[in-house]
């Protein structure tokens, strides 16, 4: 047996480079917080679940879609958030909110398919503190 055979030194895998583009934007922060909360089973999705969580004061954050077609729905969620002092954020599209909240199927390529629109999502448990959580807290502190 030669000295060079079997002496292959495994090269370390390249570490992924995290793009540090400075501050995280609000939509990315919302997306990450919702994903983390979904993993830790801390999301309430839909009017019934959200209204229960808001009324019981279990909610830390409420995300509402601007393109909700029922004005009474929006009025109820805004009133519950105002009454109990819960932070309310608005996003543009309910399909995008549904995708962020996990109401879709993910295909082999990692693309979201069969996305169900969701007009309201409530975060009951953040799971763990992260950079996205800090971005949201700073946003709420600056807009009080």
PDB file of C-alpha atoms in Angstrom:
ATOM      1  CA  UNK A   1       0.000   0.000   0.000  1.00  0.00           C
ATOM      2  CA  UNK A   2       1.361   3.410  -0.890  1.00  0.00           C
ATOM      3  CA  UNK A   3       1.645   6.290   1.528  1.00  0.00           C
ATOM      4  CA  UNK A   4      -0.697   8.542  -0.470  1.00  0.00           C
ATOM      5  CA  UNK A   5      -3.568   6.097  -0.760  1.00  0.00           C
ATOM      6  CA  UNK A   6      -6.392   6.769   1.686  1.00  0.00           C
ATOM      7  CA  UNK A   7      -4.803   9.936   3.005  1.00  0.00           C
ATOM      8  CA  UNK A   8      -7.359  12.199   1.374  1.00  0.00           C
ATOM      9  CA  UNK A   9      -7.920  15.088   3.687  1.00  0.00           C
ATOM     10  CA  UNK A  10     -11.577  16.100   3.515  1.00  0.00           C
ATOM     11  CA  UNK A  11     -11.907  19.725   2.574  1.00  0.00           C
ATOM     12  CA  UNK A  12     -14.254  21.618   4.848  1.00  0.00           C
ATOM     13  CA  UNK A  13     -17.571  22.546   3.284  1.00  0.00           C
ATOM     14  CA  UNK A  14     -17.792  26.210   2.409  1.00  0.00           C
ATOM     15  CA  UNK A  15     -19.714  28.122   5.006  1.00  0.00           C
ATOM     16  CA  UNK A  16     -22.757  29.935   3.708  1.00  0.00           C
ATOM     17  CA  UNK A  17     -22.194  33.637   3.438  1.00  0.00           C
ATOM     18  CA  UNK A  18     -24.940  35.600   5.096  1.00  0.00           C
ATOM     19  CA  UNK A  19     -25.655  38.745   3.156  1.00  0.00           C
ATOM     20  CA  UNK A  20     -25.511  41.519   5.674  1.00  0.00           C
ATOM     21  CA  UNK A  21     -27.351  44.223   3.825  1.00  0.00           C
ATOM     22  CA  UNK A  22     -27.635  46.253   6.995  1.00  0.00           C
ATOM     23  CA  UNK A  23     -31.106  46.583   8.464  1.00  0.00           C
ATOM     24  CA  UNK A  24     -33.778  44.003   7.749  1.00  0.00           C
ATOM     25  CA  UNK A  25     -36.911  45.459   6.148  1.00  0.00           C
ATOM     26  CA  UNK A  26     -40.278  45.172   7.877  1.00  0.00           C
ATOM     27  CA  UNK A  27     -41.835  42.598   5.511  1.00  0.00           C
ATOM     28  CA  UNK A  28     -38.860  40.249   5.845  1.00  0.00           C
ATOM     29  CA  UNK A  29     -39.006  40.620   9.627  1.00  0.00           C
ATOM     30  CA  UNK A  30     -42.734  39.810   9.643  1.00  0.00           C
ATOM     31  CA  UNK A  31     -42.114  36.781   7.443  1.00  0.00           C
ATOM     32  CA  UNK A  32     -39.363  35.427   9.713  1.00  0.00           C
ATOM     33  CA  UNK A  33     -41.327  36.040  12.919  1.00  0.00           C
ATOM     34  CA  UNK A  34     -44.371  34.255  11.457  1.00  0.00           C
ATOM     35  CA  UNK A  35     -42.223  31.329  10.311  1.00  0.00           C
ATOM     36  CA  UNK A  36     -40.567  30.958  13.715  1.00  0.00           C
ATOM     37  CA  UNK A  37     -43.905  31.274  15.463  1.00  0.00           C
ATOM     38  CA  UNK A  38     -45.431  28.630  13.169  1.00  0.00           C
ATOM     39  CA  UNK A  39     -42.617  26.220  14.007  1.00  0.00           C
ATOM     40  CA  UNK A  40     -43.216  26.754  17.743  1.00  0.00           C
ATOM     41  CA  UNK A  41     -47.009  26.372  17.337  1.00  0.00           C
ATOM     42  CA  UNK A  42     -47.700  29.973  18.295  1.00  0.00           C
ATOM     43  CA  UNK A  43     -49.890  31.163  15.396  1.00  0.00           C
ATOM     44  CA  UNK A  44     -53.634  31.713  15.253  1.00  0.00           C
ATOM     45  CA  UNK A  45     -54.930  31.945  11.676  1.00  0.00           C
ATOM     46  CA  UNK A  46     -58.366  33.056  10.566  1.00  0.00           C
ATOM     47  CA  UNK A  47     -61.031  35.205  12.183  1.00  0.00           C
ATOM     48  CA  UNK A  48     -62.302  32.729  14.783  1.00  0.00           C
ATOM     49  CA  UNK A  49     -58.877  31.749  16.151  1.00  0.00           C
ATOM     50  CA  UNK A  50     -57.611  35.332  16.023  1.00  0.00           C
ATOM     51  CA  UNK A  51     -60.652  36.781  17.779  1.00  0.00           C
ATOM     52  CA  UNK A  52     -60.334  34.187  20.562  1.00  0.00           C
ATOM     53  CA  UNK A  53     -56.608  34.867  21.017  1.00  0.00           C
ATOM     54  CA  UNK A  54     -57.102  38.651  20.973  1.00  0.00           C
ATOM     55  CA  UNK A  55     -59.991  38.516  23.430  1.00  0.00           C
ATOM     56  CA  UNK A  56     -58.099  36.256  25.857  1.00  0.00           C
ATOM     57  CA  UNK A  57     -55.103  38.634  25.645  1.00  0.00           C
ATOM     58  CA  UNK A  58     -52.856  35.774  24.490  1.00  0.00           C
ATOM     59  CA  UNK A  59     -51.681  37.729  21.446  1.00  0.00           C
ATOM     60  CA  UNK A  60     -48.374  39.564  21.172  1.00  0.00           C
ATOM     61  CA  UNK A  61     -48.816  40.719  17.584  1.00  0.00           C
ATOM     62  CA  UNK A  62     -51.623  40.843  15.026  1.00  0.00           C
ATOM     63  CA  UNK A  63     -51.066  41.002  11.256  1.00  0.00           C
ATOM     64  CA  UNK A  64     -54.005  42.101   9.112  1.00  0.00           C
ATOM     65  CA  UNK A  65     -54.263  42.132   5.298  1.00  0.00           C
ATOM     66  CA  UNK A  66     -55.247  45.422   3.637  1.00  0.00           C
ATOM     67  CA  UNK A  67     -57.175  43.739   0.838  1.00  0.00           C
ATOM     68  CA  UNK A  68     -59.679  42.070   3.156  1.00  0.00           C
ATOM     69  CA  UNK A  69     -63.065  42.284   1.459  1.00  0.00           C
ATOM     70  CA  UNK A  70     -65.189  42.352   4.626  1.00  0.00           C
ATOM     71  CA  UNK A  71     -65.126  45.772   6.393  1.00  0.00           C
ATOM     72  CA  UNK A  72     -66.708  44.399   9.584  1.00  0.00           C
ATOM     73  CA  UNK A  73     -63.887  41.856   9.851  1.00  0.00           C
ATOM     74  CA  UNK A  74     -61.299  44.654   9.742  1.00  0.00           C
ATOM     75  CA  UNK A  75     -63.287  46.726  12.236  1.00  0.00           C
ATOM     76  CA  UNK A  76     -63.514  43.815  14.707  1.00  0.00           C
ATOM     77  CA  UNK A  77     -59.808  42.998  14.573  1.00  0.00           C
ATOM     78  CA  UNK A  78     -58.758  46.661  14.866  1.00  0.00           C
ATOM     79  CA  UNK A  79     -61.140  47.198  17.809  1.00  0.00           C
ATOM     80  CA  UNK A  80     -59.891  44.114  19.685  1.00  0.00           C
ATOM     81  CA  UNK A  81     -56.262  45.155  19.158  1.00  0.00           C
ATOM     82  CA  UNK A  82     -56.973  48.713  20.332  1.00  0.00           C
ATOM     83  CA  UNK A  83     -58.985  47.566  23.362  1.00  0.00           C
ATOM     84  CA  UNK A  84     -56.318  45.168  24.625  1.00  0.00           C
ATOM     85  CA  UNK A  85     -53.248  47.177  23.548  1.00  0.00           C
ATOM     86  CA  UNK A  86     -51.974  44.576  21.064  1.00  0.00           C
ATOM     87  CA  UNK A  87     -49.613  45.660  18.292  1.00  0.00           C
ATOM     88  CA  UNK A  88     -51.269  45.651  14.860  1.00  0.00           C
ATOM     89  CA  UNK A  89     -49.432  45.485  11.540  1.00  0.00           C
ATOM     90  CA  UNK A  90     -50.984  45.677   8.098  1.00  0.00           C
ATOM     91  CA  UNK A  91     -49.680  43.933   4.982  1.00  0.00           C
ATOM     92  CA  UNK A  92     -50.822  44.423   1.402  1.00  0.00           C
ATOM     93  CA  UNK A  93     -51.925  40.993   0.199  1.00  0.00           C
ATOM     94  CA  UNK A  94     -53.907  38.258   1.951  1.00  0.00           C
ATOM     95  CA  UNK A  95     -52.424  35.570  -0.349  1.00  0.00           C
ATOM     96  CA  UNK A  96     -48.926  36.614   0.717  1.00  0.00           C
ATOM     97  CA  UNK A  97     -49.997  36.567   4.374  1.00  0.00           C
ATOM     98  CA  UNK A  98     -51.477  33.084   3.874  1.00  0.00           C
ATOM     99  CA  UNK A  99     -48.188  31.893   2.400  1.00  0.00           C
ATOM    100  CA  UNK A 100     -46.209  33.377   5.305  1.00  0.00           C
ATOM    101  CA  UNK A 101     -48.581  31.745   7.796  1.00  0.00           C
ATOM    102  CA  UNK A 102     -48.073  28.298   6.246  1.00  0.00           C
ATOM    103  CA  UNK A 103     -51.444  27.994   4.509  1.00  0.00           C
ATOM    104  CA  UNK A 104     -49.980  26.516   1.314  1.00  0.00           C
ATOM    105  CA  UNK A 105     -48.301  23.454  -0.169  1.00  0.00           C
ATOM    106  CA  UNK A 106     -44.603  23.573  -1.026  1.00  0.00           C
ATOM    107  CA  UNK A 107     -43.611  21.745  -4.239  1.00  0.00           C
ATOM    108  CA  UNK A 108     -40.312  19.996  -5.047  1.00  0.00           C
ATOM    109  CA  UNK A 109     -38.667  23.219  -6.207  1.00  0.00           C
ATOM    110  CA  UNK A 110     -39.576  25.008  -2.973  1.00  0.00           C
ATOM    111  CA  UNK A 111     -42.277  27.150  -4.570  1.00  0.00           C
ATOM    112  CA  UNK A 112     -45.576  27.758  -2.790  1.00  0.00           C
ATOM    113  CA  UNK A 113     -48.571  26.118  -4.472  1.00  0.00           C
ATOM    114  CA  UNK A 114     -52.276  26.198  -3.595  1.00  0.00           C
ATOM    115  CA  UNK A 115     -51.893  29.295  -1.416  1.00  0.00           C
ATOM    116  CA  UNK A 116     -54.958  30.034   0.692  1.00  0.00           C
ATOM    117  CA  UNK A 117     -55.630  33.679   1.437  1.00  0.00           C
ATOM    118  CA  UNK A 118     -55.581  34.669   5.085  1.00  0.00           C
ATOM    119  CA  UNK A 119     -56.804  38.071   6.234  1.00  0.00           C
ATOM    120  CA  UNK A 120     -55.656  37.872   9.854  1.00  0.00           C
ATOM    121  CA  UNK A 121     -52.836  36.142  11.734  1.00  0.00           C
ATOM    122  CA  UNK A 122     -52.072  36.468  15.443  1.00  0.00           C
ATOM    123  CA  UNK A 123     -48.731  35.597  17.044  1.00  0.00           C
ATOM    124  CA  UNK A 124     -49.339  34.020  20.459  1.00  0.00           C
ATOM    125  CA  UNK A 125     -45.785  32.745  20.948  1.00  0.00           C
ATOM    126  CA  UNK A 126     -42.703  34.194  19.241  1.00  0.00           C
ATOM    127  CA  UNK A 127     -40.774  30.982  19.814  1.00  0.00           C
ATOM    128  CA  UNK A 128     -37.355  32.559  20.213  1.00  0.00           C
ATOM    129  CA  UNK A 129     -35.986  36.052  20.054  1.00  0.00           C
ATOM    130  CA  UNK A 130     -34.203  36.842  16.806  1.00  0.00           C
ATOM    131  CA  UNK A 131     -33.046  39.765  14.695  1.00  0.00           C
ATOM    132  CA  UNK A 132     -36.494  39.884  13.051  1.00  0.00           C
ATOM    133  CA  UNK A 133     -38.138  40.094  16.484  1.00  0.00           C
ATOM    134  CA  UNK A 134     -35.841  42.992  17.375  1.00  0.00           C
ATOM    135  CA  UNK A 135     -36.713  44.782  14.114  1.00  0.00           C
ATOM    136  CA  UNK A 136     -40.441  44.520  14.898  1.00  0.00           C
ATOM    137  CA  UNK A 137     -39.947  45.751  18.463  1.00  0.00           C
ATOM    138  CA  UNK A 138     -37.952  48.752  17.240  1.00  0.00           C
ATOM    139  CA  UNK A 139     -40.686  49.489  14.691  1.00  0.00           C
ATOM    140  CA  UNK A 140     -43.374  49.489  17.386  1.00  0.00           C
ATOM    141  CA  UNK A 141     -41.289  51.640  19.744  1.00  0.00           C
ATOM    142  CA  UNK A 142     -40.761  54.247  17.019  1.00  0.00           C
ATOM    143  CA  UNK A 143     -44.471  54.332  16.058  1.00  0.00           C
ATOM    144  CA  UNK A 144     -46.057  54.773  19.495  1.00  0.00           C
TER     145      UNK A 144
END
